[in-house]
Amino acid sequence: MSATETLKRNKTKLIEVLCGDHTFILNKVLEKELITRRDYNNLKSINKENVEGHVIELVDKIMNKGEKTCQNFLELLQTDDVAETYPDLERIKLQDVLPKPVPATSPCNADMVPEAKRLKKDEVYELNSQPVGLCLIINNENFHSLKERRGTNKDAESLADVFSWLGFKVLMCKDQTRDQMEQTLKLFASLHDEEKQLQLQELDVQEWCGRWLPAPQQPVRHGDAFVCCILSHGSLHKVSGVDSQPLAIKEIRRYFVATEQSPLTGKPKVFLIQACQGDKIQRGVLQKDVEEDSLTSIPEEADFLVAVSTVEDHVSFRHPIDGSWFIQSVCEQLRLHCPSGEDITSILLRVNNMVGQKEGSICVGLKKQAPEVKFTLRKKLILSPRCT
C-alpha cells in the first residue's frame, strides 16, 4: 500500500491522536522540511475555532505534497520522540509501507555521513583531534553606557550546547571591554606560546559542561578547527566592548592569519558575529537579485569563514528572551543538517534563508534582516556530532 493511501485510510484516527499536541507535530514537520517556512506560518496563523481544524489542515497539506512527502511523514511518526509524545499512534496501522522504525536522531559516527564519504580526502578539512577544537564565545551583555543586551545569554547557551555536541571544547568570556576582547583574541591566536598560556589563566574564563563553570587552570590547546562567536553591540565593520569602544572585524581576523608558528595554520577558522552593523532597518521587497562579493585571498588569509548577523549599515534583531534571529537560526540549522554531512557554507546558506523569512513587525516586510557570509576556505568544512 502506498504512503498516500495509508494516510487516507487512517486520516480520522491520525487526526484524533495528533490533536493531543498539535504544535509539536507542526514544529516537527517544519524541522524535517516536509513543509516550507511559508506553509508553517500559514498553518500557524489560520483562523480555526478548535485544534482539530489545525491538524486537518496540516495532514491535508502533507497529503497534497505527494507520495515522497507522505512517506517521510509516516517515517517521522515512527521516530522515538514522536512516538513518546503520541503513544496512541501504536494502535494505528502505519507500518504497511515502513519496514522498520526510524531512529529519532542520526548516527554520530562520521563514517556514516554520506556526503563526507563521497568527497575525496583532500576536498574536506580533516577533523581528527579530540576535542575537535576550541569554541570561544565572547558574550557582552552589560554595557557601561549602552543598553543591556537582553537575550544574549540564551544565544551563548545555544551556541555552547550545539558546538559541544559537535565535539568542541567551549569556553566563554563575559562582558569584556574593547582592550580585553583584543587581549583575549590575541591570546587564543597564540596558545603555542607558554607565556600566553599563563596570561590566559589570569582571564575570567568559563567552560561549558551542560552549564557554565569556572574553566580548570590547565593549558588550553587548539585542535583541528577553531570557532569564535562574538555577541555584542556593534557599528559598521566593528564590534563594541562593554566600554562602547569599537574593535574592527578585520583586525580580529588578522590576529589569526597563518604563520609558521601558529597551531591554526591550514586549519579552518570560523567567526560568527552577532552585532548591529549600523542603524538602518532593512525592508522587504518582492524580489531582488543579490551579488556576492568576490574574495581574493592570499595564503596567510586562507581558511577563514566570517559570518556576520547583518549586512553593513543595518541593525540586527534580538528577542529579549528567545535570543537573536541569527544565532538561534545558526544553532537550529547546525542541529538539523550536521548529522547528514552537510558542509558549513551550505548550512549558513540555509541560515540566510531562514533569517530572511523572519518578520520584525506585524506589518509584513517592514523589518527584515539578511546575514552576510564571507570565506576563504579551501575545502569543505563538515562538522559531525560526536558520540559521548
Short mmCIF file of C-alpha atoms in Angstrom, two decimals:
data_model
loop_
_atom_site.label_atom_id
_atom_site.label_comp_id
_atom_site.label_asym_id
_atom_site.label_seq_id
_atom_site.Cartn_x
_atom_site.Cartn_y
_atom_site.Cartn_z
CA MET A 1 0.00 0.00 0.00
CA SER A 2 1.33 3.47 -0.85
CA ALA A 3 2.10 6.01 1.85
CA THR A 4 -0.58 8.33 0.49
CA GLU A 5 -3.19 5.57 0.66
CA THR A 6 -2.09 4.65 4.19
CA LEU A 7 -2.64 8.24 5.31
CA LYS A 8 -6.04 8.38 3.61
CA ARG A 9 -7.23 5.18 5.32
CA ASN A 10 -6.05 6.28 8.75
CA LYS A 11 -6.70 10.01 8.47
CA THR A 12 -9.53 10.23 11.02
CA LYS A 13 -7.70 8.24 13.72
CA LEU A 14 -4.46 10.06 13.00
CA ILE A 15 -6.05 13.49 13.37
CA GLU A 16 -7.62 12.41 16.66
CA VAL A 17 -4.22 11.37 18.06
CA LEU A 18 -2.26 14.39 16.80
CA CYS A 19 -4.77 16.77 18.37
CA GLY A 20 -3.15 15.84 21.68
CA ASP A 21 -0.32 18.29 20.89
CA HIS A 22 -0.82 19.94 17.50
CA THR A 23 2.04 22.45 17.89
CA PHE A 24 4.59 19.67 18.49
CA ILE A 25 3.84 17.89 15.21
CA LEU A 26 3.71 21.20 13.34
CA ASN A 27 7.20 22.06 14.56
CA LYS A 28 8.43 18.56 13.74
CA VAL A 29 7.28 18.63 10.11
CA LEU A 30 8.99 22.01 9.70
CA GLU A 31 12.17 20.68 11.31
CA LYS A 32 12.22 17.75 8.86
CA GLU A 33 11.48 20.16 5.98
CA LEU A 34 8.26 18.41 4.99
CA ILE A 35 6.69 21.86 4.76
CA THR A 36 8.17 25.24 3.92
CA ARG A 37 8.53 28.13 6.33
CA ARG A 38 5.68 29.84 4.46
CA ASP A 39 3.50 26.74 4.94
CA TYR A 40 4.40 26.76 8.62
CA ASN A 41 3.49 30.42 9.08
CA ASN A 42 0.20 29.93 7.24
CA LEU A 43 -0.72 26.83 9.25
CA LYS A 44 0.21 28.52 12.50
CA SER A 45 -1.92 31.57 11.78
CA ILE A 46 -5.02 30.01 10.23
CA ASN A 47 -8.25 31.02 11.91
CA LYS A 48 -9.74 27.79 13.22
CA GLU A 49 -12.07 27.52 16.18
CA ASN A 50 -10.57 24.28 17.50
CA VAL A 51 -7.37 22.27 17.48
CA GLU A 52 -8.84 19.65 15.14
CA GLY A 53 -9.15 22.22 12.37
CA HIS A 54 -5.43 22.98 12.56
CA VAL A 55 -4.46 19.29 12.43
CA ILE A 56 -6.79 18.62 9.48
CA GLU A 57 -5.14 21.46 7.54
CA LEU A 58 -1.69 20.06 8.32
CA VAL A 59 -2.48 16.48 7.27
CA ASP A 60 -4.17 17.71 4.09
CA LYS A 61 -1.12 19.84 3.30
CA ILE A 62 1.16 16.78 3.69
CA MET A 63 -1.07 14.58 1.52
CA ASN A 64 -1.22 17.21 -1.22
CA LYS A 65 2.58 17.24 -1.47
CA GLY A 66 2.73 13.75 -2.95
CA GLU A 67 3.95 10.23 -2.22
CA LYS A 68 7.51 11.06 -1.13
CA THR A 69 6.36 13.63 1.44
CA CYS A 70 3.72 11.21 2.73
CA GLN A 71 6.38 8.51 3.08
CA ASN A 72 8.65 10.89 5.00
CA PHE A 73 5.74 11.92 7.22
CA LEU A 74 4.98 8.29 8.09
CA GLU A 75 8.65 7.75 8.95
CA LEU A 76 8.56 10.84 11.16
CA LEU A 77 5.57 9.41 13.04
CA GLN A 78 7.66 6.37 13.96
CA THR A 79 10.64 8.24 15.40
CA ASP A 80 11.16 7.81 19.13
CA ASP A 81 10.30 11.34 20.26
CA VAL A 82 7.08 11.47 18.22
CA ALA A 83 6.02 8.01 19.42
CA GLU A 84 6.61 9.08 23.02
CA THR A 85 4.55 12.23 22.55
CA TYR A 86 1.67 10.33 20.92
CA PRO A 87 1.60 6.82 22.47
CA ASP A 88 -1.80 6.12 20.85
CA LEU A 89 -0.09 6.01 17.44
CA GLU A 90 0.68 2.36 18.21
CA ARG A 91 -2.95 1.39 17.61
CA ILE A 92 -2.94 2.89 14.10
CA LYS A 93 -1.66 0.66 11.30
CA LEU A 94 1.00 2.88 9.75
CA GLN A 95 3.63 0.19 9.25
CA ASP A 96 2.33 -1.16 5.93
CA VAL A 97 4.86 0.85 3.94
CA LEU A 98 7.58 1.02 6.61
CA PRO A 99 9.91 -1.97 7.08
CA LYS A 100 11.24 -0.74 10.44
CA PRO A 101 11.02 2.21 12.82
CA VAL A 102 13.28 5.19 12.15
CA PRO A 103 15.54 6.42 14.98
CA ALA A 104 14.89 9.93 16.29
CA THR A 105 18.48 11.01 15.78
CA SER A 106 21.04 10.28 13.11
CA PRO A 107 24.13 8.23 13.98
CA CYS A 108 27.01 10.34 15.21
CA ASN A 109 29.71 8.22 13.60
CA ALA A 110 31.39 10.43 11.00
CA ASP A 111 31.98 7.36 8.81
CA MET A 112 28.20 7.09 8.34
CA VAL A 113 27.89 10.56 6.79
CA PRO A 114 27.04 10.10 3.09
CA GLU A 115 28.42 13.38 1.70
CA ALA A 116 31.65 13.13 3.67
CA LYS A 117 32.21 9.62 2.29
CA ARG A 118 31.67 10.78 -1.30
CA LEU A 119 34.24 13.58 -1.12
CA LYS A 120 37.92 12.98 -1.72
CA LYS A 121 40.22 13.27 1.28
CA ASP A 122 41.86 16.47 0.04
CA GLU A 123 38.46 18.13 -0.50
CA VAL A 124 37.50 18.12 3.18
CA TYR A 125 39.24 19.54 6.24
CA GLU A 126 40.41 16.67 8.45
CA LEU A 127 38.92 16.89 11.94
CA ASN A 128 40.55 14.08 13.89
CA SER A 129 41.62 15.78 17.12
CA GLN A 130 39.91 15.22 20.48
CA PRO A 131 38.30 17.63 21.08
CA VAL A 132 37.73 18.80 17.51
CA GLY A 133 38.88 22.26 18.55
CA LEU A 134 38.13 25.27 20.70
CA CYS A 135 34.95 27.32 20.51
CA LEU A 136 35.45 30.73 22.11
CA ILE A 137 32.37 32.80 22.97
CA ILE A 138 32.74 36.48 23.89
CA ASN A 139 29.37 37.39 25.40
CA ASN A 140 28.85 41.08 26.11
CA GLU A 141 25.59 41.71 27.97
CA ASN A 142 26.06 44.62 30.37
CA PHE A 143 27.47 47.86 28.93
CA HIS A 144 28.71 50.98 30.71
CA SER A 145 26.56 53.38 28.68
CA LEU A 146 24.63 51.30 26.11
CA LYS A 147 21.50 49.23 26.63
CA GLU A 148 21.71 45.78 28.19
CA ARG A 149 21.66 43.06 25.52
CA ARG A 150 18.77 41.02 26.87
CA GLY A 151 18.57 37.53 25.35
CA THR A 152 22.30 37.21 24.71
CA ASN A 153 22.73 34.54 27.41
CA LYS A 154 20.21 32.40 25.52
CA ASP A 155 22.40 32.77 22.43
CA ALA A 156 25.56 31.87 24.37
CA GLU A 157 23.99 28.74 25.84
CA SER A 158 22.56 27.65 22.47
CA LEU A 159 25.98 28.03 20.83
CA ALA A 160 27.71 26.22 23.68
CA ASP A 161 25.23 23.37 23.53
CA VAL A 162 25.47 22.82 19.78
CA PHE A 163 29.27 23.16 19.49
CA SER A 164 29.92 20.85 22.45
CA TRP A 165 27.60 18.37 20.67
CA LEU A 166 29.84 18.80 17.62
CA GLY A 167 32.90 17.87 19.68
CA PHE A 168 34.34 21.27 20.60
CA LYS A 169 35.67 22.45 23.95
CA VAL A 170 33.56 25.56 24.60
CA LEU A 171 34.93 28.50 26.59
CA MET A 172 33.32 31.86 27.33
CA CYS A 173 34.50 35.30 28.38
CA LYS A 174 31.79 37.64 29.66
CA ASP A 175 31.38 41.44 29.48
CA GLN A 176 34.74 42.47 28.05
CA THR A 177 35.95 45.95 27.14
CA ARG A 178 37.44 46.60 23.74
CA ASP A 179 41.00 46.10 25.06
CA GLN A 180 40.02 42.94 26.93
CA MET A 181 38.49 41.49 23.76
CA GLU A 182 41.67 42.28 21.86
CA GLN A 183 43.80 40.69 24.58
CA THR A 184 41.62 37.56 24.70
CA LEU A 185 41.63 37.09 20.94
CA LYS A 186 45.38 37.59 20.67
CA LEU A 187 45.93 35.06 23.45
CA PHE A 188 43.77 32.46 21.71
CA ALA A 189 45.68 33.10 18.49
CA SER A 190 48.98 32.41 20.30
CA LEU A 191 48.29 29.39 22.51
CA HIS A 192 51.53 27.76 21.37
CA ASP A 193 53.37 30.35 23.48
CA GLU A 194 53.93 29.28 27.13
CA GLU A 195 53.77 32.89 28.34
CA LYS A 196 50.42 33.36 26.61
CA GLN A 197 49.10 30.25 28.36
CA LEU A 198 49.90 31.83 31.72
CA GLN A 199 48.19 35.08 30.72
CA LEU A 200 45.13 33.15 29.59
CA GLN A 201 44.79 31.54 33.00
CA GLU A 202 44.51 35.02 34.51
CA LEU A 203 41.37 35.75 32.48
CA ASP A 204 37.89 35.07 33.84
CA VAL A 205 37.12 32.15 31.53
CA GLN A 206 34.15 29.81 31.92
CA GLU A 207 33.77 26.35 30.37
CA TRP A 208 30.52 24.76 29.19
CA CYS A 209 29.75 21.44 30.88
CA GLY A 210 25.99 21.44 30.42
CA ARG A 211 26.16 24.72 32.34
CA TRP A 212 28.82 27.38 32.77
CA LEU A 213 31.57 26.51 35.25
CA PRO A 214 34.94 28.15 36.02
CA ALA A 215 37.45 26.83 33.50
CA PRO A 216 40.06 24.49 35.03
CA GLN A 217 43.51 26.03 35.41
CA GLN A 218 45.27 23.87 32.87
CA PRO A 219 46.78 24.50 29.42
CA VAL A 220 44.29 25.10 26.61
CA ARG A 221 45.25 23.59 23.25
CA HIS A 222 43.91 24.11 19.77
CA GLY A 223 42.55 21.17 17.78
CA ASP A 224 41.83 20.81 14.07
CA ALA A 225 39.35 23.72 13.88
CA PHE A 226 38.60 26.96 15.71
CA VAL A 227 35.26 28.71 16.21
CA CYS A 228 34.88 32.20 17.66
CA CYS A 229 31.46 33.66 18.47
CA ILE A 230 31.20 37.34 19.40
CA LEU A 231 27.89 38.56 20.81
CA SER A 232 27.82 42.31 21.32
CA HIS A 233 26.67 45.72 20.16
CA GLY A 234 28.38 46.98 17.02
CA SER A 235 28.73 49.51 14.24
CA LEU A 236 29.90 49.38 10.62
CA HIS A 237 32.54 46.60 10.32
CA LYS A 238 33.12 46.74 14.09
CA VAL A 239 32.04 45.10 17.35
CA SER A 240 31.89 47.02 20.62
CA GLY A 241 33.34 46.29 24.02
CA VAL A 242 31.24 46.96 27.10
CA ASP A 243 33.01 50.34 27.25
CA SER A 244 31.44 51.12 23.82
CA GLN A 245 34.88 51.25 22.19
CA PRO A 246 34.98 49.55 18.76
CA LEU A 247 37.16 46.68 17.58
CA ALA A 248 37.34 46.22 13.81
CA ILE A 249 36.26 42.81 12.49
CA LYS A 250 39.15 42.82 10.02
CA GLU A 251 41.56 43.29 12.95
CA ILE A 252 40.06 40.28 14.71
CA ARG A 253 40.69 38.22 11.62
CA ARG A 254 44.27 39.48 11.31
CA TYR A 255 45.14 38.12 14.75
CA PHE A 256 44.63 34.62 13.35
CA VAL A 257 46.40 34.82 9.96
CA ALA A 258 48.66 31.91 9.13
CA THR A 259 52.23 31.97 10.42
CA GLU A 260 54.91 29.31 10.72
CA GLN A 261 54.33 29.18 14.49
CA SER A 262 50.53 29.26 14.58
CA PRO A 263 48.82 25.96 15.51
CA LEU A 264 45.88 27.03 13.31
CA THR A 265 47.79 27.41 10.05
CA GLY A 266 45.98 25.45 7.34
CA LYS A 267 43.03 24.79 9.67
CA PRO A 268 39.52 26.23 9.36
CA LYS A 269 38.71 29.29 11.48
CA VAL A 270 35.04 30.23 11.77
CA PHE A 271 33.83 33.55 13.17
CA LEU A 272 30.15 34.06 13.99
CA ILE A 273 29.40 37.67 14.86
CA GLN A 274 26.08 38.81 16.31
CA ALA A 275 26.15 42.62 16.30
CA CYS A 276 24.45 45.52 14.57
CA GLN A 277 26.43 46.99 11.67
CA GLY A 278 24.56 50.30 11.60
CA ASP A 279 21.18 51.76 12.48
CA LYS A 280 19.25 51.25 9.24
CA ILE A 281 16.32 48.83 9.16
CA GLN A 282 16.04 46.55 6.15
CA ARG A 283 12.68 46.34 4.46
CA GLY A 284 11.30 43.50 2.38
CA VAL A 285 10.75 43.62 -1.37
CA LEU A 286 9.09 41.17 -3.72
CA GLN A 287 12.27 40.09 -5.45
CA LYS A 288 15.84 41.26 -5.66
CA ASP A 289 19.00 39.88 -7.25
CA VAL A 290 21.91 39.79 -4.83
CA GLU A 291 25.52 39.91 -5.97
CA GLU A 292 28.19 38.21 -3.88
CA ASP A 293 31.48 39.95 -3.17
CA SER A 294 34.36 38.18 -4.84
CA LEU A 295 37.07 37.45 -2.29
CA THR A 296 40.69 37.39 -3.35
CA SER A 297 42.68 35.50 -0.78
CA ILE A 298 46.38 35.24 -0.16
CA PRO A 299 47.83 32.16 1.57
CA GLU A 300 48.14 33.72 5.03
CA GLU A 301 44.47 34.71 4.97
CA ALA A 302 43.16 31.39 3.68
CA ASP A 303 40.91 29.05 5.68
CA PHE A 304 38.66 31.76 7.15
CA LEU A 305 34.88 31.98 7.33
CA VAL A 306 33.29 35.12 8.77
CA ALA A 307 29.51 35.22 9.17
CA VAL A 308 28.01 38.49 10.42
CA SER A 309 24.40 38.66 11.58
CA THR A 310 23.51 41.50 9.21
CA VAL A 311 24.85 43.40 6.23
CA GLU A 312 26.69 46.69 6.64
CA ASP A 313 24.85 49.80 7.87
CA HIS A 314 21.91 47.78 9.23
CA VAL A 315 20.54 46.62 12.56
CA SER A 316 20.40 43.04 13.81
CA PHE A 317 17.35 41.77 15.70
CA ARG A 318 17.40 40.01 19.08
CA HIS A 319 14.50 38.76 21.20
CA PRO A 320 14.90 39.59 24.93
CA ILE A 321 14.04 36.01 25.93
CA ASP A 322 14.50 33.74 22.89
CA GLY A 323 17.79 35.22 21.66
CA SER A 324 18.81 36.66 18.31
CA TRP A 325 17.40 35.69 14.93
CA PHE A 326 20.85 34.91 13.53
CA ILE A 327 22.40 32.87 16.35
CA GLN A 328 19.25 30.86 17.02
CA SER A 329 18.95 30.08 13.29
CA VAL A 330 22.61 29.01 13.14
CA CYS A 331 22.13 26.62 16.06
CA GLU A 332 18.90 25.19 14.64
CA GLN A 333 20.36 24.59 11.18
CA LEU A 334 23.55 23.02 12.58
CA ARG A 335 21.39 20.62 14.61
CA LEU A 336 19.30 19.72 11.58
CA HIS A 337 21.96 19.32 8.90
CA CYS A 338 25.31 18.39 10.50
CA PRO A 339 24.16 14.78 11.10
CA SER A 340 23.62 14.32 7.35
CA GLY A 341 27.11 15.59 6.49
CA GLU A 342 26.21 18.97 5.03
CA ASP A 343 29.12 21.41 4.92
CA ILE A 344 29.05 24.64 6.90
CA THR A 345 28.78 27.03 3.96
CA SER A 346 25.66 25.22 2.75
CA ILE A 347 24.23 25.31 6.27
CA LEU A 348 24.85 29.06 6.52
CA LEU A 349 23.05 29.50 3.21
CA ARG A 350 20.05 27.88 4.89
CA VAL A 351 20.53 30.29 7.81
CA ASN A 352 20.41 33.26 5.45
CA ASN A 353 17.15 31.98 4.01
CA MET A 354 15.67 31.27 7.45
CA VAL A 355 16.58 34.69 8.87
CA GLY A 356 15.37 36.38 5.70
CA GLN A 357 11.90 34.92 6.20
CA LYS A 358 11.51 36.33 9.72
CA GLU A 359 9.43 39.44 10.35
CA GLY A 360 10.31 42.06 12.97
CA SER A 361 6.93 43.73 12.72
CA ILE A 362 3.28 42.73 12.46
CA CYS A 363 3.36 44.50 9.09
CA VAL A 364 4.89 42.10 6.55
CA GLY A 365 8.15 43.36 5.00
CA LEU A 366 8.58 46.29 7.40
CA LYS A 367 11.54 44.96 9.41
CA LYS A 368 13.84 42.37 7.81
CA GLN A 369 17.38 41.08 8.26
CA ALA A 370 19.97 39.49 5.96
CA PRO A 371 23.17 37.94 7.36
CA GLU A 372 26.41 38.18 5.40
CA VAL A 373 28.92 35.36 4.97
CA LYS A 374 32.41 35.69 3.51
CA PHE A 375 35.01 32.96 3.38
CA THR A 376 38.41 31.94 2.08
CA LEU A 377 38.01 28.27 2.95
CA ARG A 378 39.94 25.99 0.58
CA LYS A 379 38.00 22.83 1.40
CA LYS A 380 34.62 21.77 2.69
CA LEU A 381 34.18 22.06 6.43
CA ILE A 382 31.91 19.26 7.65
CA LEU A 383 31.14 19.20 11.37
CA SER A 384 29.69 15.96 12.71
CA PRO A 385 28.06 15.11 16.05
CA ARG A 386 30.45 13.24 18.31
CA CYS A 387 29.40 10.23 20.38
CA THR A 388 29.60 10.85 24.13
#
